Short mmCIF file of C-alpha atoms in Angstrom, two decimals:
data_model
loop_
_atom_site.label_atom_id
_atom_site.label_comp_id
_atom_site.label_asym_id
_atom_site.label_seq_id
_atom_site.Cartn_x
_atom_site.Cartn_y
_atom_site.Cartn_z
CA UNK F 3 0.00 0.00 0.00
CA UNK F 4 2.70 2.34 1.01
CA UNK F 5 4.30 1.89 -2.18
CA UNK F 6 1.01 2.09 -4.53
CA UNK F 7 0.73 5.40 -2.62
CA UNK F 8 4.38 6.69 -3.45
CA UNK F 9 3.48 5.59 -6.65
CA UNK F 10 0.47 7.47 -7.05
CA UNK F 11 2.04 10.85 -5.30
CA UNK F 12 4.79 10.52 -8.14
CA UNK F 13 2.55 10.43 -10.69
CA UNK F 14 0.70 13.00 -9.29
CA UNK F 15 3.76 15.60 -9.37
CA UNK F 16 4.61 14.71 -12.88
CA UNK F 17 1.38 15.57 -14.14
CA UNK F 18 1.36 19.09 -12.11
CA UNK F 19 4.73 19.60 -13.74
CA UNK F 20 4.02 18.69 -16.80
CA UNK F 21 0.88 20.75 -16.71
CA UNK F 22 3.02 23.83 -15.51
CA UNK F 23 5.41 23.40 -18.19
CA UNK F 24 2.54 23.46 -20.60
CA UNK F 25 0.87 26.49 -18.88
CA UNK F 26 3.70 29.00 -20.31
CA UNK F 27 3.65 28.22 -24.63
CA UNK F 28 7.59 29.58 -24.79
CA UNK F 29 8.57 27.11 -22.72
CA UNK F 30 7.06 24.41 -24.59
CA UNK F 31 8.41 25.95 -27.85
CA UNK F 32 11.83 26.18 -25.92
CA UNK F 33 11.67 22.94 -25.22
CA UNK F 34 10.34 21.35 -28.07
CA UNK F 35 13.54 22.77 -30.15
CA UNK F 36 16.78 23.15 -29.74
CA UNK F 37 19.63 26.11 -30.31
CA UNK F 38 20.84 26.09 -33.52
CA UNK F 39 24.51 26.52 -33.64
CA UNK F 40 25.30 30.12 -33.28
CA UNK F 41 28.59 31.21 -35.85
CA UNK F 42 30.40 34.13 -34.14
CA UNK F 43 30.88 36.26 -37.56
CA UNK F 44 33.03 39.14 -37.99
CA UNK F 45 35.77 38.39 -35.67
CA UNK F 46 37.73 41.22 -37.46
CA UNK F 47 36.25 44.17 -39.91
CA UNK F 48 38.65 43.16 -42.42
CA UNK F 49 40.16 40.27 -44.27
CA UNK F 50 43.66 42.39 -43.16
CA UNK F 51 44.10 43.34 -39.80
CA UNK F 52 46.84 45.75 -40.90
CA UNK F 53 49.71 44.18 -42.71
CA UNK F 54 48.53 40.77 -42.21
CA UNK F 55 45.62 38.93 -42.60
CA UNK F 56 43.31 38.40 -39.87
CA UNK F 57 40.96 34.96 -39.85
CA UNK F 58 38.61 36.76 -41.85
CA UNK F 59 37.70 34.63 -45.01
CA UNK F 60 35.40 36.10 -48.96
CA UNK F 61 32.29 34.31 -48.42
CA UNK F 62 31.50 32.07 -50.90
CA UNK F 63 31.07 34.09 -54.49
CA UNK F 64 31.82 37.17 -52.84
CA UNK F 65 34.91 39.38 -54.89
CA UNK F 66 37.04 41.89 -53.09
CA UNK F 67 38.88 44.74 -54.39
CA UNK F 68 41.48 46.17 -52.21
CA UNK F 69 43.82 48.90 -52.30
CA UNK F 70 46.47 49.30 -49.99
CA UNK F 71 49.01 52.21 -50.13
CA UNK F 72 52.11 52.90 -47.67
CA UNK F 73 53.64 56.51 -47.94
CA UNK F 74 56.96 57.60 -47.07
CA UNK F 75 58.22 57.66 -43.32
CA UNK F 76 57.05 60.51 -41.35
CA UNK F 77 60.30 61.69 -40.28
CA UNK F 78 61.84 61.97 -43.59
CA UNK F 79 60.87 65.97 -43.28
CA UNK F 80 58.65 68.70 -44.84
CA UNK F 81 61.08 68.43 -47.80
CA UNK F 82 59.66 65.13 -48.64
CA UNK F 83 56.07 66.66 -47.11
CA UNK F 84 56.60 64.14 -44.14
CA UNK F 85 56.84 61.04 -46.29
CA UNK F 86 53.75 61.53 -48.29
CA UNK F 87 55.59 62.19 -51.63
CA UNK F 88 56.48 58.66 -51.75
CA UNK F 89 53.86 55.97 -52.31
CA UNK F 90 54.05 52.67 -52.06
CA UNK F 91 51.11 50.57 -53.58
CA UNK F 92 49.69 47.34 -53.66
CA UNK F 93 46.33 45.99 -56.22
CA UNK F 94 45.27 42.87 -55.00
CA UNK F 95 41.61 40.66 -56.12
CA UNK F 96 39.97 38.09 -53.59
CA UNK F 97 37.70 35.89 -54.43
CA UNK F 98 35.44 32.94 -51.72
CA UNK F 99 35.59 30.04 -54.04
CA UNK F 100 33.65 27.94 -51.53
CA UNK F 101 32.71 28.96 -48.18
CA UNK F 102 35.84 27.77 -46.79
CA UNK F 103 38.55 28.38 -49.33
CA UNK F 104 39.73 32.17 -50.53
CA UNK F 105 41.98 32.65 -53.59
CA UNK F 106 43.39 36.16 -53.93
CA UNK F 107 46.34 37.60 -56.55
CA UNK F 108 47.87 41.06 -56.25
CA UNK F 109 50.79 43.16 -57.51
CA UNK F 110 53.07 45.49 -55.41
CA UNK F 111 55.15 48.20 -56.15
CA UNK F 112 57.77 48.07 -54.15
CA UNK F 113 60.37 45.48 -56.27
CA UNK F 114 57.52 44.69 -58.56
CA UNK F 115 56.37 42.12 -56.62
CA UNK F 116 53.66 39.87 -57.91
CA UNK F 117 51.85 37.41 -55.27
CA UNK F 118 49.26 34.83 -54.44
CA UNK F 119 47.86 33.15 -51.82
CA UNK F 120 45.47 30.43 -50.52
CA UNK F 121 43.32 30.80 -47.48
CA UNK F 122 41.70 27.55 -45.90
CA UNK F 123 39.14 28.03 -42.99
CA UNK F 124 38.74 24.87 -41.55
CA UNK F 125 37.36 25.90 -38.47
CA UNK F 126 35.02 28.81 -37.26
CA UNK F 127 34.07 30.06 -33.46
CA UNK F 128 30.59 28.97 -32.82
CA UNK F 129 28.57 28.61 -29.93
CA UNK F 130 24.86 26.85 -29.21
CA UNK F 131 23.85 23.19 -30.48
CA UNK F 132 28.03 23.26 -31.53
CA UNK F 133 30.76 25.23 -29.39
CA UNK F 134 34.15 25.85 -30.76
CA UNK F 135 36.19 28.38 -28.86
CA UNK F 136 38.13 29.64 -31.98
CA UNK F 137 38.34 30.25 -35.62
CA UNK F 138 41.42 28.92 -37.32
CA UNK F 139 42.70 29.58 -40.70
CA UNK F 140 45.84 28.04 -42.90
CA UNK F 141 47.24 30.92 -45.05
CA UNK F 142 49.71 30.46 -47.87
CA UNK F 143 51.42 32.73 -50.47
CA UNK F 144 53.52 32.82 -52.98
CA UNK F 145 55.75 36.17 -53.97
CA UNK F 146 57.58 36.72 -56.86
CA UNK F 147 60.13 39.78 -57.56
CA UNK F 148 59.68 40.90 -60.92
CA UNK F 149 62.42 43.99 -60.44
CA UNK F 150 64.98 43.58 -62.76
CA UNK F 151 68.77 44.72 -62.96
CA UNK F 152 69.19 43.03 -59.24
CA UNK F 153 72.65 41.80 -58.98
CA UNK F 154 72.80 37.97 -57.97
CA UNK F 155 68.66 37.37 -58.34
CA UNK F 156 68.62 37.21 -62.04
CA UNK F 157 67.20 33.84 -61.94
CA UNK F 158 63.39 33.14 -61.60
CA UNK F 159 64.36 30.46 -58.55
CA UNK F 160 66.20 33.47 -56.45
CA UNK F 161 62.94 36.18 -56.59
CA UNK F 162 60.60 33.56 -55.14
CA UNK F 163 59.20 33.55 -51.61
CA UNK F 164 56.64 31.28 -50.06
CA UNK F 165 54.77 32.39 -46.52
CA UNK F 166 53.01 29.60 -44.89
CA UNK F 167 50.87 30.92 -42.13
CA UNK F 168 48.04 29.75 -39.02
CA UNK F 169 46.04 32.46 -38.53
CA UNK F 170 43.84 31.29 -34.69
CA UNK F 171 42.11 33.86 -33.48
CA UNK F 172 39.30 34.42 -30.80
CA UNK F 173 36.52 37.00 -30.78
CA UNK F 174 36.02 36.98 -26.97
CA UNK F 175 33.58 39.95 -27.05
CA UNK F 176 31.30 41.96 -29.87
CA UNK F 177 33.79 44.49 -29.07
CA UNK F 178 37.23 42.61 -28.41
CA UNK F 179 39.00 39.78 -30.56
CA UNK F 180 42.86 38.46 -30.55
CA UNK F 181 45.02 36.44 -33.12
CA UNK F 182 47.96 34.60 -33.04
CA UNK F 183 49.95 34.21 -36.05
CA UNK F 184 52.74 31.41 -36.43
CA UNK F 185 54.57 32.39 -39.38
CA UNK F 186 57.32 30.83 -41.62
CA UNK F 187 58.66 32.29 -44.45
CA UNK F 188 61.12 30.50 -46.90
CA UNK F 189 63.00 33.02 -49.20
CA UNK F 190 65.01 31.11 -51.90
CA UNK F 191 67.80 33.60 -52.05
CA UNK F 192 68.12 36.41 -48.89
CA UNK F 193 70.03 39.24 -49.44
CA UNK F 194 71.73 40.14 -45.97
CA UNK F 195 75.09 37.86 -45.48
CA UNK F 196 74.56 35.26 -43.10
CA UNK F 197 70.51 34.98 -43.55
CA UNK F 198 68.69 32.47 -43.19
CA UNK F 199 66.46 31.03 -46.07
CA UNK F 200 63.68 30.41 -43.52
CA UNK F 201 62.47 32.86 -41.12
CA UNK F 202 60.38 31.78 -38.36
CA UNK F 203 57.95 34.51 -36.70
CA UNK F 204 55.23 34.66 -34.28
CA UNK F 205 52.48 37.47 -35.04
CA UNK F 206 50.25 38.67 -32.35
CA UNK F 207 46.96 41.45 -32.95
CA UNK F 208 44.03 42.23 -31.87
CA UNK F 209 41.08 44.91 -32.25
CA UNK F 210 39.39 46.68 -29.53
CA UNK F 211 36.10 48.26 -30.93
CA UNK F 212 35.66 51.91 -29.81
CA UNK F 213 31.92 52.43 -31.84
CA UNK F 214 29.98 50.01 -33.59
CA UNK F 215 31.82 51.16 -36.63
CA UNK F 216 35.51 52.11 -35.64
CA UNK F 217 37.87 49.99 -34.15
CA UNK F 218 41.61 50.29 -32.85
CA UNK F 219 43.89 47.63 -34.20
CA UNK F 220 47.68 46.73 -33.56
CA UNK F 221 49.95 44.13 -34.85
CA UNK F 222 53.03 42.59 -34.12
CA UNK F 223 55.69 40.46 -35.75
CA UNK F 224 58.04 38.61 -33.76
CA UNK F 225 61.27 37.10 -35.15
CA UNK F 226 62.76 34.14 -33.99
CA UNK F 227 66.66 33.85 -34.29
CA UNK F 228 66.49 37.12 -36.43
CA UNK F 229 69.52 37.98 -38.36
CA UNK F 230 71.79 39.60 -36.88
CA UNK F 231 71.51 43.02 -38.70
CA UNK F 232 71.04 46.50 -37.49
CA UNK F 233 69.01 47.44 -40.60
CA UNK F 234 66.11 45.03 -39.99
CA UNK F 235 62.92 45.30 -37.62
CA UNK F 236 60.18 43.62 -36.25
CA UNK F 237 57.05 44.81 -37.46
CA UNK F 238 54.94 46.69 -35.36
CA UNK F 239 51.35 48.54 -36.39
CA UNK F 240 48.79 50.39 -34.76
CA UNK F 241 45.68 51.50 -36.98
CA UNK F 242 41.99 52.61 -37.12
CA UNK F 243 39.18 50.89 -39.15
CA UNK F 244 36.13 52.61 -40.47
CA UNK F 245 33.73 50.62 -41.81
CA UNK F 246 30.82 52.73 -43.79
CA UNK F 247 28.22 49.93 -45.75
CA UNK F 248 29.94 48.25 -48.63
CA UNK F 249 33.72 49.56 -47.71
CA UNK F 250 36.08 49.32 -44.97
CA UNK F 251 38.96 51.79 -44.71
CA UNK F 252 41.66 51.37 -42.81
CA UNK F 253 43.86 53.85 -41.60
CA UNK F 254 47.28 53.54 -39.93
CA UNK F 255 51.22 53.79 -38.54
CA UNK F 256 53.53 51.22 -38.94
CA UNK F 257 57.68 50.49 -39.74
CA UNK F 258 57.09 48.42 -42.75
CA UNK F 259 57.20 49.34 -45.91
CA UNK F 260 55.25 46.44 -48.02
CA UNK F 261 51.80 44.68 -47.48
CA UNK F 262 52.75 41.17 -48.34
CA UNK F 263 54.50 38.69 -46.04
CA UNK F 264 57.90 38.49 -47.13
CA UNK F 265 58.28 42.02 -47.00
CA UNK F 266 57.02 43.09 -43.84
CA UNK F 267 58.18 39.95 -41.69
CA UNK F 268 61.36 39.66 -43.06
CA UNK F 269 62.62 42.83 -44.50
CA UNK F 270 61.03 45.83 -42.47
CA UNK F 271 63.85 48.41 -42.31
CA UNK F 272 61.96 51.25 -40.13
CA UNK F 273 62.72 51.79 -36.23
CA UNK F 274 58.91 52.54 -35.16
CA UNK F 275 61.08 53.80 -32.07
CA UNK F 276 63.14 55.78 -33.71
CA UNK F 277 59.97 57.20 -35.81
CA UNK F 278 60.53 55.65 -39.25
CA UNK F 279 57.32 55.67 -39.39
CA UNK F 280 55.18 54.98 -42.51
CA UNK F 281 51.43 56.46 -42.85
CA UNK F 282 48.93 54.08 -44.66
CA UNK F 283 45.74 52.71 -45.66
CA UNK F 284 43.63 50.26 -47.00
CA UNK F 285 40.57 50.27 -48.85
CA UNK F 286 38.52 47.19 -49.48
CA UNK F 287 35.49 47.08 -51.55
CA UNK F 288 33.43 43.81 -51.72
CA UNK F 289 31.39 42.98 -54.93
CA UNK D 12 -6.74 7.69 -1.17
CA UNK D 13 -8.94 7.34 -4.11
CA UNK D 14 -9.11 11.59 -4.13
CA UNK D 15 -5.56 11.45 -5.23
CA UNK D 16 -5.99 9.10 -7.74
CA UNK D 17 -9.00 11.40 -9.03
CA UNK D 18 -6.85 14.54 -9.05
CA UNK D 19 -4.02 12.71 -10.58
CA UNK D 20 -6.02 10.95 -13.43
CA UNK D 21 -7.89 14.60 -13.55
CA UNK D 22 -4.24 16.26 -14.20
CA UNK D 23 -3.37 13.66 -17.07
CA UNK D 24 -6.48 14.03 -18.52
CA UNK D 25 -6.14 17.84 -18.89
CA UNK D 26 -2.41 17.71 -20.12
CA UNK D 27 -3.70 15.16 -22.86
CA UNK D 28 -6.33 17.35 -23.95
CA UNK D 29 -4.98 20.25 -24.49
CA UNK D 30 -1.80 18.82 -26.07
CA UNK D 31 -4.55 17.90 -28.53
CA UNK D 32 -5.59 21.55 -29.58
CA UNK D 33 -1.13 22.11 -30.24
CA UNK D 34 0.33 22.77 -33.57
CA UNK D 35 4.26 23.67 -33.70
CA UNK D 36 6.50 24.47 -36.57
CA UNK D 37 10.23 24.22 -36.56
CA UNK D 38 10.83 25.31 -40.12
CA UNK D 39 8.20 28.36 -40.25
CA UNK D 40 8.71 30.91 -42.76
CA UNK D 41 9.71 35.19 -41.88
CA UNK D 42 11.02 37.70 -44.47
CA UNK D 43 11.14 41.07 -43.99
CA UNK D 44 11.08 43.65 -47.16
CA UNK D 45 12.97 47.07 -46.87
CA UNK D 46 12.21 49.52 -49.67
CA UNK D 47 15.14 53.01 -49.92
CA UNK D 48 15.77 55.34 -52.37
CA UNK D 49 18.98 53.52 -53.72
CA UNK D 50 18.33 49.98 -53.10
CA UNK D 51 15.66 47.35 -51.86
CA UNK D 52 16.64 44.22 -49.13
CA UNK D 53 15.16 41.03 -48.53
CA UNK D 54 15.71 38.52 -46.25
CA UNK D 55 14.38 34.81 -46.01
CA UNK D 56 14.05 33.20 -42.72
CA UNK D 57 13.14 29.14 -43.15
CA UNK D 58 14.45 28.46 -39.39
CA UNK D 59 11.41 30.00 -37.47
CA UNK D 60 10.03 28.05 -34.88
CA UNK D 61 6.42 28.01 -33.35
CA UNK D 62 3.30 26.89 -31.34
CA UNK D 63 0.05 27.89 -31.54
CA UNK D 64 -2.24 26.82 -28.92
CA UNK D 65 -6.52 26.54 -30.50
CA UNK D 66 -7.60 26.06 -26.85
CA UNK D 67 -6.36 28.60 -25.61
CA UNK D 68 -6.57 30.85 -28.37
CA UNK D 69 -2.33 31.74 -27.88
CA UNK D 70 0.57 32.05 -30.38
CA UNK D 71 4.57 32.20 -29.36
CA UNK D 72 7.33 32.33 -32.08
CA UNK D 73 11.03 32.51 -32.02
CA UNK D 74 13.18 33.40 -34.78
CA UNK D 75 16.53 32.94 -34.64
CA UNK D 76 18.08 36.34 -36.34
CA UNK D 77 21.41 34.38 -37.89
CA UNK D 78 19.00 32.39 -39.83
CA UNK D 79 17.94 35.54 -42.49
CA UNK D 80 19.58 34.52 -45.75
CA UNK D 81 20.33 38.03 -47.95
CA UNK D 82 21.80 38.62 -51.32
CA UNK D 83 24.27 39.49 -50.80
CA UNK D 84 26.88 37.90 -47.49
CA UNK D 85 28.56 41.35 -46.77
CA UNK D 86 24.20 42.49 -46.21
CA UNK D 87 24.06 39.57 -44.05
CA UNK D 88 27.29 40.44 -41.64
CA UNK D 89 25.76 44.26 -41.07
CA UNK D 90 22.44 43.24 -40.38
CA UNK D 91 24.09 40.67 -37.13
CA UNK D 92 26.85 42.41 -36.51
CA UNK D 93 25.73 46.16 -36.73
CA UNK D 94 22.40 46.60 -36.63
CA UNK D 95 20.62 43.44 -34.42
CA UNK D 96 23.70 42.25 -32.84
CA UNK D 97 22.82 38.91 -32.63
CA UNK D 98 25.42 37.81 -30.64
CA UNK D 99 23.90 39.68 -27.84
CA UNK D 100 20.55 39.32 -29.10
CA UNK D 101 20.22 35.82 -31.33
CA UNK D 102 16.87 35.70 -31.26
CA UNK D 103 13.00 37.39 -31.99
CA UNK D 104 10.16 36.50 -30.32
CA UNK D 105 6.37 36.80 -30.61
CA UNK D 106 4.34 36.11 -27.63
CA UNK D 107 -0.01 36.80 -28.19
CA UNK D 108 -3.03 36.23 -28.49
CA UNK D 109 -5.48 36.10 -31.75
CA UNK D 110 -9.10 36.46 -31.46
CA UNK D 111 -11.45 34.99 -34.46
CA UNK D 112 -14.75 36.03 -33.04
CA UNK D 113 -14.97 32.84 -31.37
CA UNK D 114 -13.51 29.83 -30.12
CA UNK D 115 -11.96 27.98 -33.02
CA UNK D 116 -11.03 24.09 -32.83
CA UNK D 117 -9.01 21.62 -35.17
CA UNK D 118 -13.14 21.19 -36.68
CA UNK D 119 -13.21 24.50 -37.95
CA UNK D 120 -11.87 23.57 -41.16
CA UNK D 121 -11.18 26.24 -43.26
CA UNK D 122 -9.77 29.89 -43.52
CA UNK D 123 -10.36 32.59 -40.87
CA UNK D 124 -9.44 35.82 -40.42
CA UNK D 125 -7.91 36.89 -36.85
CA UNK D 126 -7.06 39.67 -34.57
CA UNK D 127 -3.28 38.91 -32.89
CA UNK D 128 -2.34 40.59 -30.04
CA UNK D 129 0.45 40.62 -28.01
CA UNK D 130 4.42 41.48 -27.52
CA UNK D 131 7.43 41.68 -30.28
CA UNK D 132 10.83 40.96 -29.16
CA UNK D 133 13.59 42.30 -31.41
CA UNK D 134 16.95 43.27 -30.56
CA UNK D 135 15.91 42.96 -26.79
CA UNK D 136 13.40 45.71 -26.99
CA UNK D 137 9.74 44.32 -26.44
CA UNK D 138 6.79 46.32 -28.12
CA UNK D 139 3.23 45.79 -28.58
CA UNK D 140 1.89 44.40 -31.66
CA UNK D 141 -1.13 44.53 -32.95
CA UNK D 142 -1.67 42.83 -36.41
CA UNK D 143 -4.13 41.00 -39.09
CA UNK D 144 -3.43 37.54 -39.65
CA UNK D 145 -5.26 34.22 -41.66
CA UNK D 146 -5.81 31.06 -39.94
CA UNK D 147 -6.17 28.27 -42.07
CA UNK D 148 -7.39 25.21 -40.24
CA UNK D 149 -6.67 21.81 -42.13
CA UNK D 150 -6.98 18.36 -41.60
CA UNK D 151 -4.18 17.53 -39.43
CA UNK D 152 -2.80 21.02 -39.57
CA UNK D 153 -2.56 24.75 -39.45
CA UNK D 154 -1.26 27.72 -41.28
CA UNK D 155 -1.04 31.10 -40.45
CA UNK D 156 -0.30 33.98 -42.52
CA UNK D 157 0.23 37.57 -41.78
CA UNK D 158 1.89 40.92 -42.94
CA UNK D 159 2.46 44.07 -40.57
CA UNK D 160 5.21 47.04 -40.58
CA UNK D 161 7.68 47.16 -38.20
CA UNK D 162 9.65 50.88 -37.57
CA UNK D 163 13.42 50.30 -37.13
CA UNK D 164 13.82 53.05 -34.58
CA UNK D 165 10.76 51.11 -31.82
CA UNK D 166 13.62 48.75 -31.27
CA UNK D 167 16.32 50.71 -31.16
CA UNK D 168 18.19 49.93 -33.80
CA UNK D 169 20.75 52.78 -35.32
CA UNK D 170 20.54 53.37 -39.10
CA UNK D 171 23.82 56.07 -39.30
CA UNK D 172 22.90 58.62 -41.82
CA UNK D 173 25.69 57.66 -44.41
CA UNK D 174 23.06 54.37 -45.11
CA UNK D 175 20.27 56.62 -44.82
CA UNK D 176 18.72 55.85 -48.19
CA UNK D 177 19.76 52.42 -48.02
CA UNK D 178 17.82 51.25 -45.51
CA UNK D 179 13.83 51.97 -44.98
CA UNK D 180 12.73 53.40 -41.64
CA UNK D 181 9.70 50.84 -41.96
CA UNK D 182 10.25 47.69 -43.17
CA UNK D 183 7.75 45.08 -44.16
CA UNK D 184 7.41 41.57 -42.23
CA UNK D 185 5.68 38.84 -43.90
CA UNK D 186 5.12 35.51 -41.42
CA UNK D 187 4.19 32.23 -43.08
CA UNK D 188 3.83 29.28 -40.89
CA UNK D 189 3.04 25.86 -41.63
CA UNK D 190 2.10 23.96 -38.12
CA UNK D 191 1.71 20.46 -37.87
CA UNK D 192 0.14 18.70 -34.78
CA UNK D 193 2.40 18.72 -31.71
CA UNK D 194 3.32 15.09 -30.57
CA UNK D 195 3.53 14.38 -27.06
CA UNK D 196 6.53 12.35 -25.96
#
């Protein structure tokens, strides 16, 4: 008897709570389906988060122009109109082939440098019915020196370079993300005496939103077992983006000199310190 | 003794009746329509999910805001990550009441028009809504149809003046929901 009546009381408080589930209809609903997965998008504005590339990926079908232009260093003096009567330019095309894969080309002023590159998005921050804590991306470009007249890299083999890149990168609030950058870059033929065909670097950046349209961005390269030569730095830039609809411009400071890999990791010859100092931007228009 | 069994056998009985009167959706159907001066956006919604209660005369929907498909991807990125930050906000919701005149059952076959009632949640700002909507009883399920206007600004949601004539200040919601009955497990 005693346990017909436990019985009975049990049954008796699962119909009440079923009954009180029932009695508020978003509950039900909540309960009859579950949270999708929830992508975390626009970790970054841009696909660059100044001289690098941030995690950011062309969606599928989607074509970017971009223009990005480095001036002359700021301390070079009102002769030279603080660096803006020298330009340095690069013309680059991106294009999402797939959701996860972005091809891109562009062409560079500075040595005549021609490049390409790969992105591969395997994996993307999400949260809900699916949690992944970060969004990871395998970068990989190919540069090649068209300048001619260079003593000892007449050859097509000596003006290659190859940049192989993880790009891992949190956005840990709408209005904060970071990114780690593990970088190698393999130079067939270095200039300085003594270099090293491969350079190993470790990039760090991050954005800190300051409106829902205008962020502050900086970047770091690290070099490991750098060359030993006074000339080169470790590239270091500190920007603004503005996004306005269809366009993001991006405005900023930094000691290098070129916009692809190879150049800025390995051959930046500015001491930010010391306030060679290049003004820049880039514009990015997405078809 | 046997006046627990009574109220317990009375509780079951209710739950199983009015599960009987509950239609849900998980793939219901939301676009909204924005007419400016220099261009027009859509946006298809096929995740929406929702009950509607005939008993009780009662209507809740959720849509989940990641779920609007645009033309274009960059469209799609703005509208979560500027203007309904869905990160903080991933979902809409609908919570009302229609009235038809009077108290319609899964026997009312047919179409009938409806007052809803009730409270829009977007972007974590809840209004009142008051709006039109068909009720199509079938055999075995429901549809229900609707149109209203939404303003941008009721739920505070910033349109900076350099997209001004890009985006409408009143944009156009069109619900379509195809129910079917809700099992019990």
């Amino acid at each position: 008897m005693k346990k017909l009546q436990t019985l009975l009381i049990t049954v008796f408080c699962i119909s009440v709570t079923s009954l009180f589930a029932q009695d508020d209809l978003m509950s039900l609903l909540d309960d009859q389906t579950e949270d999708p997965i929830q992508f975390i998008e626009a970790t970054f504005k841009g696909s660059r988060l100044i001289n690098g590339h941030t995690v950011q990926t062309r969606k599928h079908r989607e074509l970017e122009f971009l223009i990005s232009h480095r001036f002359g260093r700021v301390n070079s003096g009102a002769d030279e109109l603080f660096g803006l009567d020298v330009s340095n330019i690069r013309l680059g095309l991106e294009y999402g082939l797939t959701k996860f894969l972005t091809v891109g080309v562009g062409r560079s002023s500075f040595d005549k440098t021609f490049d390409g590159f790969l992105k591969v998005k395997p994996l993307k921050q999400s949260k809900g019915a699916k949690s992944m804590p970060i969004s990871l991306v395998y970068f990989t470009s190919m540069a090649y020196k068209s300048l001619k007249n260079q003593d000892g890299f007449e050859d097509t083999e000596s003006k290659l370079a190859y940049t192989h890149q993880i790009l891992i990168a949190r956005k840990f609030s709408p209005g904060l993300s970071f990114q780690l950058m593990p970088t190698l870059i393999h130079r067939n033929k270095v200039e300085e005496i003594n270099g090293d065909n491969d350079q190993f670097a470790l990039g760090i950046g991050g954005r800190v939103k300051l409106t829902q349209r205008v962020s502050l961005n900086a970047e770091y390269y690290y070099r490991y077992d750098a060359p030993e030569n006074p000339d080169l730095f470790n590239s270091l830039a500190i920007g603004f983006d503005i996004e306005t609809g269809g366009h993001v411009f991006q405005l900023h400071f930094t000691n290098s000199r070129t916009m692809i890999e190879r150049g800025f990791i390995t051959e930046t010859t500015g001491d930010y310190f010391g306030g060679d100092i290049h003004f820049g931007f880039n514009v990015s228009r997405v078809f | 003794m046997k006046y627990i069994v009574s109220i317990a056998l009375l509780f079951a009985g209710m739950v199983t009746v009015s599960a009987q009167d509950k239609y849900i959706t998980k793939n219901g159907f939301v676009k909204f329509f924005s007419s400016a001066p220099l261009e027009d956006i859509e946006a298809d919604n096929n995740n929406v999910q929702s009950i509607v209660d005939l008993a009780a005369s009662e209507v809740v929907i959720n849509i989940p805001i990641q779920s609007f498909e645009f033309d274009k991807s960059l469209m799609k990125e703005h509208f979560n990550e500027n203007y309904l930050e869905s990160e903080k906000f991933p979902k809409a919701s609908f919570k009302g009441k229609y009235d038809a005149g009077k108290q319609l059952t899964a026997k009312d076959i047919g179409s009938h028009t409806v007052a809803v009632t009730g409270d829009l949640t977007i972007h974590g700002v809840t209004r009142p809504l008051l709006a039109k909507a068909t009720l199509i009883i079938k055999a075995g399920g429901v549809q229900a149809k609707t149109k209203f206007d939404v303003r941008v600004a009721d739920f505070d949601i910033e349109i900076p003046r350099i997209v001004f004539k890009n985006i409408a200040e009143v944009v156009e919601v069109t619900v379509d929901l195809q129910y079917t009955k809700l099992d019990k497990q």
